[in-house]
Short mmCIF file of C-alpha atoms in Angstrom, two decimals:
data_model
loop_
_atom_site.label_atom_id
_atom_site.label_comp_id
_atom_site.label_asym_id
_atom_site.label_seq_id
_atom_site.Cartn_x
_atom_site.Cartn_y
_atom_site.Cartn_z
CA UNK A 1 -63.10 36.58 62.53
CA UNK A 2 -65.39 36.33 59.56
CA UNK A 3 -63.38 33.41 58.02
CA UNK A 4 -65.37 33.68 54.96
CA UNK A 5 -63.72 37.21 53.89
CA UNK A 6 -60.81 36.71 56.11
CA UNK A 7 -61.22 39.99 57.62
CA UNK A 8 -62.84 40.73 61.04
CA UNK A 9 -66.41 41.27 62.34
CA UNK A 10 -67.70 44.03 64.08
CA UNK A 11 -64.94 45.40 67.02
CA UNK A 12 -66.56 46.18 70.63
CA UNK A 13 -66.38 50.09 71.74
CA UNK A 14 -63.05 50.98 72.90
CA UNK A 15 -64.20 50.65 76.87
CA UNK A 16 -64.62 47.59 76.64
CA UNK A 17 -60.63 46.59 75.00
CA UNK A 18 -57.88 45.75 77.41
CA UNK A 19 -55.21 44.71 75.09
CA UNK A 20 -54.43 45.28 71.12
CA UNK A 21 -52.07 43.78 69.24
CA UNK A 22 -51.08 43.80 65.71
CA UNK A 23 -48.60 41.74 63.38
CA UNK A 24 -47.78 43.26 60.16
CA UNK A 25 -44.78 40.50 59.61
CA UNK A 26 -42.94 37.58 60.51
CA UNK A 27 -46.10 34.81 61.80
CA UNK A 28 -45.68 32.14 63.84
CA UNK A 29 -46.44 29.04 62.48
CA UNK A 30 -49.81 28.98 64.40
CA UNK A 31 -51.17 32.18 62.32
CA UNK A 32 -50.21 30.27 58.80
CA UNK A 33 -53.60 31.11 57.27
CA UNK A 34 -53.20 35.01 57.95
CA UNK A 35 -51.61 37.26 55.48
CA UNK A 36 -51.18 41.04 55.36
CA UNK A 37 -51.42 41.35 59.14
CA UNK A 38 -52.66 39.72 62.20
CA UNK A 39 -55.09 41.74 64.79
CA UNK A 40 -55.89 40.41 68.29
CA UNK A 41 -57.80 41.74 71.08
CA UNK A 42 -58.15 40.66 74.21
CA UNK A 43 -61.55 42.08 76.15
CA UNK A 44 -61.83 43.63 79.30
CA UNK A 45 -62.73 40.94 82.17
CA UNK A 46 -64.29 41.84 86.02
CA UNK A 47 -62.12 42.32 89.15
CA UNK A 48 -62.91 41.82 93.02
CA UNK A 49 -63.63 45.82 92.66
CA UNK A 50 -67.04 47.05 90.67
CA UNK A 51 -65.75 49.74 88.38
CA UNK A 52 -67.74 51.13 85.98
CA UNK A 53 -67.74 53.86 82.94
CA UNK A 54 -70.00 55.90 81.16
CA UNK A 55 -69.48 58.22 77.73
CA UNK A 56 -71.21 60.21 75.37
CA UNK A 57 -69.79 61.77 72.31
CA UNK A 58 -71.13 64.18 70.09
CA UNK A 59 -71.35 65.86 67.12
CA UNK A 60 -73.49 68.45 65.29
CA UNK A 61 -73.32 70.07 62.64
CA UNK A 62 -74.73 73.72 63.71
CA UNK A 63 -70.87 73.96 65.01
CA UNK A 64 -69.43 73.68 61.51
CA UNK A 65 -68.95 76.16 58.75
CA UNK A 66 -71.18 76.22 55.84
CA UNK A 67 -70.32 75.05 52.50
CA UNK A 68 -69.60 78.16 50.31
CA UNK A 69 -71.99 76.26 47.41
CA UNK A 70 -74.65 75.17 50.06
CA UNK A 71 -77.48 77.59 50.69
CA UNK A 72 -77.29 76.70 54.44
CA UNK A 73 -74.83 74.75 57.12
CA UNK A 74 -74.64 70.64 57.02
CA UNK A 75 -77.35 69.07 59.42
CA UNK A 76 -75.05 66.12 61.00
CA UNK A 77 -76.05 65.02 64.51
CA UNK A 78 -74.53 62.67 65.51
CA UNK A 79 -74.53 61.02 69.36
CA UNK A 80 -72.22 58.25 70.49
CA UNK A 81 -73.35 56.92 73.91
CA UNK A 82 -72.54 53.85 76.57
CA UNK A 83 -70.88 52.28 79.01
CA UNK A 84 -69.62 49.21 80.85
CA UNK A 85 -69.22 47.03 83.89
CA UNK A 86 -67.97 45.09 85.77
CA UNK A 87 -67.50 43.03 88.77
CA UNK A 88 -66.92 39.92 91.16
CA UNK A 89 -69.89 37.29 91.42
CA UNK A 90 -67.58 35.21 93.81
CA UNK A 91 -64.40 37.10 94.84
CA UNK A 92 -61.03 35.30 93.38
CA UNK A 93 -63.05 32.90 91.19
CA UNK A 94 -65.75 33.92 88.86
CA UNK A 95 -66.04 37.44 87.55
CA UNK A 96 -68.28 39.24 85.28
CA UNK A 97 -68.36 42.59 82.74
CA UNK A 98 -70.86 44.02 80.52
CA UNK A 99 -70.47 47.04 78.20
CA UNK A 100 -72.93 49.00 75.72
CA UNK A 101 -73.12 51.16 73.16
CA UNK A 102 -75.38 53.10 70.91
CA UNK A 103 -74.32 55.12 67.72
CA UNK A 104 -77.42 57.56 66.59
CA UNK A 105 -76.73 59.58 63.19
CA UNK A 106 -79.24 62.10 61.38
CA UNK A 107 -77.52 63.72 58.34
CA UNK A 108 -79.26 66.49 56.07
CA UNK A 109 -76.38 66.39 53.74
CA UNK A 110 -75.52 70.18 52.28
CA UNK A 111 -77.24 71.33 48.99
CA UNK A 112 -75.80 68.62 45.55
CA UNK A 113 -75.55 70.41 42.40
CA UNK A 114 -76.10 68.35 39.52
CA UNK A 115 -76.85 70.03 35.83
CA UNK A 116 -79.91 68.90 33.98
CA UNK A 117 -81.56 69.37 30.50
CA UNK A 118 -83.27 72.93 30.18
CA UNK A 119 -87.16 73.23 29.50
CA UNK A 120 -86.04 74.00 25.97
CA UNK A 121 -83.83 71.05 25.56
CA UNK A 122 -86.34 68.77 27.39
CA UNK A 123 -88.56 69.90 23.86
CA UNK A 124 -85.65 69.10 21.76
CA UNK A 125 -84.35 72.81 21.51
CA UNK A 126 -80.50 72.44 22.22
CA UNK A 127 -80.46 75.77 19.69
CA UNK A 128 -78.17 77.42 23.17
CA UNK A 129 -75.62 74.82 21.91
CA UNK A 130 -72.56 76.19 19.89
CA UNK A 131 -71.60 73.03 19.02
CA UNK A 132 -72.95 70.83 16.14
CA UNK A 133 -75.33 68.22 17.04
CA UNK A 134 -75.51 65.10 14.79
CA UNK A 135 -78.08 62.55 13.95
CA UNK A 136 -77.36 59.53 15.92
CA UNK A 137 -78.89 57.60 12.83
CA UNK A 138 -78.41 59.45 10.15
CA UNK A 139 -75.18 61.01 10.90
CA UNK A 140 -76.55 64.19 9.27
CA UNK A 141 -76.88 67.00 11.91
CA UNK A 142 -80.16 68.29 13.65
CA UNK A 143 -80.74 71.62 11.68
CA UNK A 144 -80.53 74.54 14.48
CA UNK A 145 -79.47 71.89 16.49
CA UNK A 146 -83.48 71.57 16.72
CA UNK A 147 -84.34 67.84 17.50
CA UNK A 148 -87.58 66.35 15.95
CA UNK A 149 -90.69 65.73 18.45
CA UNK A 150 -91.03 62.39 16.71
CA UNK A 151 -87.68 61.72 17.84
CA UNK A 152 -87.25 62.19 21.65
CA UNK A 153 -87.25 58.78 23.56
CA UNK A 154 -90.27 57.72 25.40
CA UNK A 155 -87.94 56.87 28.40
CA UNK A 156 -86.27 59.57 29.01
CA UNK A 157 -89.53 61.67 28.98
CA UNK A 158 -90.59 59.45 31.68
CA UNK A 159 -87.15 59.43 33.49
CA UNK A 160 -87.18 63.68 33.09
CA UNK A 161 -90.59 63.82 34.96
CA UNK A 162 -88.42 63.37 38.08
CA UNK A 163 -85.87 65.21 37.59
CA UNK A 164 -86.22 69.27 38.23
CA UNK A 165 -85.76 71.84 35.85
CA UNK A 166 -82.54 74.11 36.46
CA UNK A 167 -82.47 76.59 39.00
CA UNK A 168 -79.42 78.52 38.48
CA UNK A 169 -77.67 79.44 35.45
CA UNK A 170 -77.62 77.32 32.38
CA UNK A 171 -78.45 73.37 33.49
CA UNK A 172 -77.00 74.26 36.82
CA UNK A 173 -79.64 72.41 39.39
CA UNK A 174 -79.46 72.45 43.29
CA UNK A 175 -81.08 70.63 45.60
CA UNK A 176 -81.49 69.52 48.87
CA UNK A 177 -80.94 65.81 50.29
CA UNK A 178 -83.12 63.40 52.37
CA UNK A 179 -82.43 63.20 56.30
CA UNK A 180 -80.28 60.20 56.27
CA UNK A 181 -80.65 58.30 59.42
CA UNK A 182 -78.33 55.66 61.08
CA UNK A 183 -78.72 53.06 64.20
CA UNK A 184 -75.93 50.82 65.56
CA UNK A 185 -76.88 49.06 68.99
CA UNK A 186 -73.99 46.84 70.21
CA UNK A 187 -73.21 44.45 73.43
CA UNK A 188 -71.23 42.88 74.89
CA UNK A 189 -71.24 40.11 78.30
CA UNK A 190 -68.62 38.11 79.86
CA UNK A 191 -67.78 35.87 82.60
CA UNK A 192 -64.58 34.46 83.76
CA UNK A 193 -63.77 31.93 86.24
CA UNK A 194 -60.34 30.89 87.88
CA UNK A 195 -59.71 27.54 89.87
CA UNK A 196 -56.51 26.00 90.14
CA UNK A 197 -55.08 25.83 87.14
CA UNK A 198 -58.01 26.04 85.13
CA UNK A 199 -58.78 29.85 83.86
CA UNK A 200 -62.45 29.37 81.68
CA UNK A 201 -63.80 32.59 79.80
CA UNK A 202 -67.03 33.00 78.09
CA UNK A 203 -68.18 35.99 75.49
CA UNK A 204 -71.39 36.87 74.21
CA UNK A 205 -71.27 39.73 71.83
CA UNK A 206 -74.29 41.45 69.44
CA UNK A 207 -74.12 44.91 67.32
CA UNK A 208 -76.97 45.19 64.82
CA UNK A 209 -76.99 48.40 62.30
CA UNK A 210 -80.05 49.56 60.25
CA UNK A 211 -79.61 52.28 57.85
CA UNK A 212 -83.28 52.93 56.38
CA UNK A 213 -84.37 53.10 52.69
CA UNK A 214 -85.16 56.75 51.17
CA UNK A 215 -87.66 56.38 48.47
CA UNK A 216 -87.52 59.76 46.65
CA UNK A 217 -90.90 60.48 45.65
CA UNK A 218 -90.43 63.54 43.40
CA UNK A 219 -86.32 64.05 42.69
CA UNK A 220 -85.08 60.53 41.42
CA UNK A 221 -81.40 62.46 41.81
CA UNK A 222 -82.20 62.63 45.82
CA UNK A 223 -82.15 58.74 45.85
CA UNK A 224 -78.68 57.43 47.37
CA UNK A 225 -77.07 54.07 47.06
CA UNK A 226 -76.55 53.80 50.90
CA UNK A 227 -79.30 51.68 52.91
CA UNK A 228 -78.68 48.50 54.86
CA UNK A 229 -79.53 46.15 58.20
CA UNK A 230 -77.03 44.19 59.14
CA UNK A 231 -76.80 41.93 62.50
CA UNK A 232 -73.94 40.00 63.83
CA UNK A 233 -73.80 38.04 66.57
CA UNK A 234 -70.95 35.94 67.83
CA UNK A 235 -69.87 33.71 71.19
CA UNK A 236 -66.49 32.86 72.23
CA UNK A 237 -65.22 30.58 74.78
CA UNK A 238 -61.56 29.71 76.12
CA UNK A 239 -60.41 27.28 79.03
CA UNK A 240 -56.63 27.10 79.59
CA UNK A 241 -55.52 24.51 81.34
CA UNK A 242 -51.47 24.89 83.18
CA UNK A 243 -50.64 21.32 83.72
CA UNK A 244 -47.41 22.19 85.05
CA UNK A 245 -45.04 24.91 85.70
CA UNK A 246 -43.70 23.75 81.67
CA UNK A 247 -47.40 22.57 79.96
CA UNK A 248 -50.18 24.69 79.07
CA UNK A 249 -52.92 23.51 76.98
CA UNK A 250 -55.26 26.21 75.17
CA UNK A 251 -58.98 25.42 74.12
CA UNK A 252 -60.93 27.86 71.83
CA UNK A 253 -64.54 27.72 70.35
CA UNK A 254 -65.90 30.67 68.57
CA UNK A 255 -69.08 30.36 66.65
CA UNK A 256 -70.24 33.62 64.42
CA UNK A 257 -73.02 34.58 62.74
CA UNK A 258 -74.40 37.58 60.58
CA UNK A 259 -77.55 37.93 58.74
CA UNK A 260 -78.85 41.19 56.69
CA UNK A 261 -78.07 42.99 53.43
CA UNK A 262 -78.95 45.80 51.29
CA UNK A 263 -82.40 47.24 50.28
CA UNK A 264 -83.29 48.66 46.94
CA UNK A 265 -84.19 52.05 47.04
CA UNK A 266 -85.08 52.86 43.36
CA UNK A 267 -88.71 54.64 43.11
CA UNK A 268 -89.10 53.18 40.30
CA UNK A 269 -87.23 50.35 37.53
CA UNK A 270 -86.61 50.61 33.32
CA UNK A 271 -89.18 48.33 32.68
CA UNK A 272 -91.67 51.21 34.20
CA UNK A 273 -90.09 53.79 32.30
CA UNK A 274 -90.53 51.67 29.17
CA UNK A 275 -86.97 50.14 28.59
CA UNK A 276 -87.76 46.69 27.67
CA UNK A 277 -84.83 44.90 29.25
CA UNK A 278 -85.05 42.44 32.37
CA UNK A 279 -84.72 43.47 35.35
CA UNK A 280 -85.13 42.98 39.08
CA UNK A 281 -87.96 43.35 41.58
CA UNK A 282 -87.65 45.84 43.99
CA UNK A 283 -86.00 48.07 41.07
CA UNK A 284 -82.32 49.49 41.02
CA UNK A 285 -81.47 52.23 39.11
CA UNK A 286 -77.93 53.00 37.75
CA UNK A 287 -77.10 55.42 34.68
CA UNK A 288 -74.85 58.60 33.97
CA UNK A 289 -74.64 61.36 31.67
CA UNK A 290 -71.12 62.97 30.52
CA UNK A 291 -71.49 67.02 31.39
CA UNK A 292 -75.01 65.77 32.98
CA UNK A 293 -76.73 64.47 35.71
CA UNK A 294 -76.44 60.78 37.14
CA UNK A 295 -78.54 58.14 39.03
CA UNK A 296 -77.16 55.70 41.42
CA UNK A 297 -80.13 53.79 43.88
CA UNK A 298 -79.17 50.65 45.83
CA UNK A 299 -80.11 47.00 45.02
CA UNK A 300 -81.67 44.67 47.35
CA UNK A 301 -79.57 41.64 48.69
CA UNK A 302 -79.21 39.40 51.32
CA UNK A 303 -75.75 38.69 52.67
CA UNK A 304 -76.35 35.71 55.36
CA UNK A 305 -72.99 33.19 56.73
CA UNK A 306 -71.61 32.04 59.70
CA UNK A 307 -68.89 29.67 60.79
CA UNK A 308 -67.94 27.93 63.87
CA UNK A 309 -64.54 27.41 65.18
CA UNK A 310 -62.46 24.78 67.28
CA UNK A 311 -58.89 25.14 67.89
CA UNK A 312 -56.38 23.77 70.72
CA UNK A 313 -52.67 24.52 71.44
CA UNK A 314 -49.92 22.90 73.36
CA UNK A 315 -47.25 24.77 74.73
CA UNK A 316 -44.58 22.81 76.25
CA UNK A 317 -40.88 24.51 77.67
CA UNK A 318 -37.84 21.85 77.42
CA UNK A 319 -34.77 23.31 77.87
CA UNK A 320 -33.77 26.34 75.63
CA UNK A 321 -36.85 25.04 73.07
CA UNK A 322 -40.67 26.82 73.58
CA UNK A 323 -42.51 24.28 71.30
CA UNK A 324 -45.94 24.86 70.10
CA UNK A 325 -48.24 22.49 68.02
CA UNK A 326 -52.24 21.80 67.81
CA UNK A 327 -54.41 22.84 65.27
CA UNK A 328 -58.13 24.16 64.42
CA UNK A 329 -61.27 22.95 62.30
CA UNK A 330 -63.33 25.71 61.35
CA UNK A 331 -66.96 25.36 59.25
CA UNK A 332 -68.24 28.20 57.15
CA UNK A 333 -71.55 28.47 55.69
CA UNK A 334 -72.83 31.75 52.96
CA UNK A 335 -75.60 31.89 51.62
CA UNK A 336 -76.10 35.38 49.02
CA UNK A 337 -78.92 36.64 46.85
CA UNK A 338 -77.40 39.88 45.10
CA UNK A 339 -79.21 41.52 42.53
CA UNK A 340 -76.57 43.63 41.87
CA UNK A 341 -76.35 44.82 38.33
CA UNK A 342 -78.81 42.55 37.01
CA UNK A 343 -80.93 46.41 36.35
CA UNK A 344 -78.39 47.49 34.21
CA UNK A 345 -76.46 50.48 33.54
CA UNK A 346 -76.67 53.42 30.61
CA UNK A 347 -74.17 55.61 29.93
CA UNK A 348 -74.80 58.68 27.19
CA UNK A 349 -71.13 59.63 26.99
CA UNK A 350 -71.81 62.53 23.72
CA UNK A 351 -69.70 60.22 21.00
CA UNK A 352 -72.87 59.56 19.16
CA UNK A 353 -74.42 63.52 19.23
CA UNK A 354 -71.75 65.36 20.26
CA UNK A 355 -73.09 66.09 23.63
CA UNK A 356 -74.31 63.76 26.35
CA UNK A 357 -77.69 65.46 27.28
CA UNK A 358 -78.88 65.25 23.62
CA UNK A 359 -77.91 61.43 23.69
CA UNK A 360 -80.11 60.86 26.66
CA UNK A 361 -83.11 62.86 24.90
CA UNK A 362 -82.86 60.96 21.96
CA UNK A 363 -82.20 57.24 24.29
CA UNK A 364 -79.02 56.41 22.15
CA UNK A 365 -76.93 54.84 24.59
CA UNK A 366 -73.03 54.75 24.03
CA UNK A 367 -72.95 52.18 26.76
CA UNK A 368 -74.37 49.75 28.47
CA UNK A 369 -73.56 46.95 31.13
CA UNK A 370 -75.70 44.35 32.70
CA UNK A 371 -75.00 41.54 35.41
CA UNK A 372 -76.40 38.15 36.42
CA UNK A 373 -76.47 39.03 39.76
CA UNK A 374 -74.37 37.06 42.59
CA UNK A 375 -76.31 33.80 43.94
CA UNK A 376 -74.31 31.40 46.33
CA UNK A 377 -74.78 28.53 49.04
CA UNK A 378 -71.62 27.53 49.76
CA UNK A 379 -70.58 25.11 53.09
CA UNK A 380 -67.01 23.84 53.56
CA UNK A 381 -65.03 22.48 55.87
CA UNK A 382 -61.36 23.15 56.66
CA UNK A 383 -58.36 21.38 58.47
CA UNK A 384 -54.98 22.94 59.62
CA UNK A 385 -52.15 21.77 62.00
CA UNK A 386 -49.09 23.21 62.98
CA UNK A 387 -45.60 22.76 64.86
CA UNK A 388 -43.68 26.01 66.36
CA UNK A 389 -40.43 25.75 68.10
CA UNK A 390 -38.81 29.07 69.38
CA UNK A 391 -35.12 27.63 70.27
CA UNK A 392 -33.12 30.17 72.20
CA UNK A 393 -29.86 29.40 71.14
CA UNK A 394 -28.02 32.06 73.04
CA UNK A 395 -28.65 35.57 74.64
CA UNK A 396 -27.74 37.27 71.09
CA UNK A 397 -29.66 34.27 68.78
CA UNK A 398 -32.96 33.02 68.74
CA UNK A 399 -34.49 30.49 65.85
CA UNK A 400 -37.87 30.44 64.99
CA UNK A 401 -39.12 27.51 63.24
CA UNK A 402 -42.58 26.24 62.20
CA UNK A 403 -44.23 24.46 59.70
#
């Protein structure tokens, strides 16, 4: 688990699962730090057969039906691909199993339709307007709804050089996406020995996804907010240990550890266009424009923690009582550098003109929101213990108590 969000990491492909269980209610008193639900899964081990699997799943887009808007069909492709493993090493005593697999996903999204400022209105002619346009300053309105040269904003000239003129009716502009790409490569290796009453299992597992950066070197409304690397990597081991037929002691170690983040992928930042506010290098981009177009780019950050856990349970049988008690000691480290929304964010909502577009051409902003960012290196320790007794008090009645 990735104790740090309480949530899990990364599952391995369904070939590789032999058991899944979920909890929704009602925890033991060994799960007291869960809430919501509980998830285990126990992985596939090796036999005294080799048996083996392979798969390959796809899908592609030439197969769908085209978007009535879009000028042509969806370009998904998208190939799922692996298998696994596994064997004996020594028959009856040590086993092994290995599994793979590969996710590959190129997406030419359909045509986006976004509605931008005419050629006219780009020159301050909103004249096509029936309604009244007023002076952001002045509160007097633009005669002919004709904006002065001397007062369209320096940025947004510079922000409209990458954004095309309309190409349907009105501001009505379609375009065509980037090729977004995907990669997710993921492992997984175990080995598992039996002797006597000791049962000792080892797990090595790796996935590492990489979704590339899309610069947009013309269209800044082509630019997405999706592009990220992220790797995790995580080892588990477990020895129980049947003392008798009424004692079983249950050793766990589990040490986890992800590195990777976000990149920007803004072409450009406000201070370039001429907005002198602070902001962050590489550049994010963020801003929308009621009835209009918007800009959303992604921010660069580095998400890096890992934690390592130790944890041991007795389970002893008296009688009509199952009793349970140990404990765990888990250490979490995170360290973050998140720019996010230390670029800042416009919004030309129309209150000050009457209409959003003419707000943006004149740069009179109706909002505006701007972060510190996110910056932490945090390390902690943590302690928990527990008793569980399951007393069977009948065939009908059965008390649960733990603390």
């Amino acid at each position: 688990n990735d104790v740090y969000l309480r949530s899990n990491l990364p599952f391995p492909n369904p070939d590789s699962v032999q058991e899944f269980n979920l909890q929704s209610s009602n925890f033991s008193a060994d799960y007291g730090n869960a809430a919501g639900g509980i998830v285990n899964i126990v992985t596939r081990s090796g036999t005294n057969e080799i048996h083996g699997t392979a798969f390959e799943f796809l899908r592609n887009g030439a197969v769908n039906a085209r978007n009535f808007f879009a000028p042509r069909h969806d370009g998904l492709k998208r190939n799922q691909f692996g298998g696994s493993a596994g064997g004996p090493i020594a028959k009856n005593k040590l086993f092994f199993f290995g599994t793979y697999q590969g996710t590959r996903v190129r997406d030419l999204p359909e045509g986006r339709q976004s509605f931008v400022p005419t050629a006219q209105e780009r020159a301050g002619d909103f004249s096509s307007l029936s309604k009244r346009l007023t002076d952001p300053v002045t509160r007097q309105p633009f005669p002919n709804n004709q904006i002065p040269a001397s007062r369209l904003n320096s940025v947004a000239r510079y922000v409209l050089k990458w954004v095309p003129l309309p190409n349907g009716s009105g501001r009505q502009l379609t375009f065509p996406m980037k090729t977004v790409t995907e990669r997710d490569d993921q492992f997984m290796t175990k080995i598992d020995l039996n002797r006597g009453g000791h049962q000792l299992s080892g797990r090595y597992f790796f996935s590492q996804y990489t979704q590339p950066a899309l610069i947009p070197t013309e269209n800044v409304l082509s630019a997405n907010n999706r592009a990220n690397h992220v790797r995790v990597q995580n080892i588990a081991g477990v020895h129980t240990f049947s003392v008798s037929p009424t004692l079983l002691l249950n050793s766990t170690f589990g040490l986890s550890r992800q590195r990777g983040g976000s990149w920007a992928t803004a072409p450009w930042g406000w201070p370039d266009a001429g907005s002198k506010i602070a902001a962050p290098s590489p550049p994010e981009l963020s801003m929308s424009i009621t009835g209009g177009f918007s800009i959303s780019t992604n921010h660069d950050g580095q998400f890096d923690r890992s934690s390592w856990t130790v944890r041991e349970v007795v389970t002893k049988i008296a009688g009509p009582h199952e009793l349970r008690f140990g404990g765990d000691v888990f250490r979490v480290y995170n360290h973050t550098v998140n720019v996010y929304q230390q670029a800042g964010s416009f919004t030309f909502s129309g209150q000050l003109s009457g209409d959003g577009m003419a707000d943006f051409i004149v740069g009179r902003a109706s909002g505006f929101n701007q972060g510190g960012g996110e910056f932490k290196y945090l390390k902690g320790t943590q302690w928990a213990f527990f008793v569980q007794d399951d007393w069977r008090v009948g065939q009908r009645l059965t008390v649960n108590l733990g603390v």
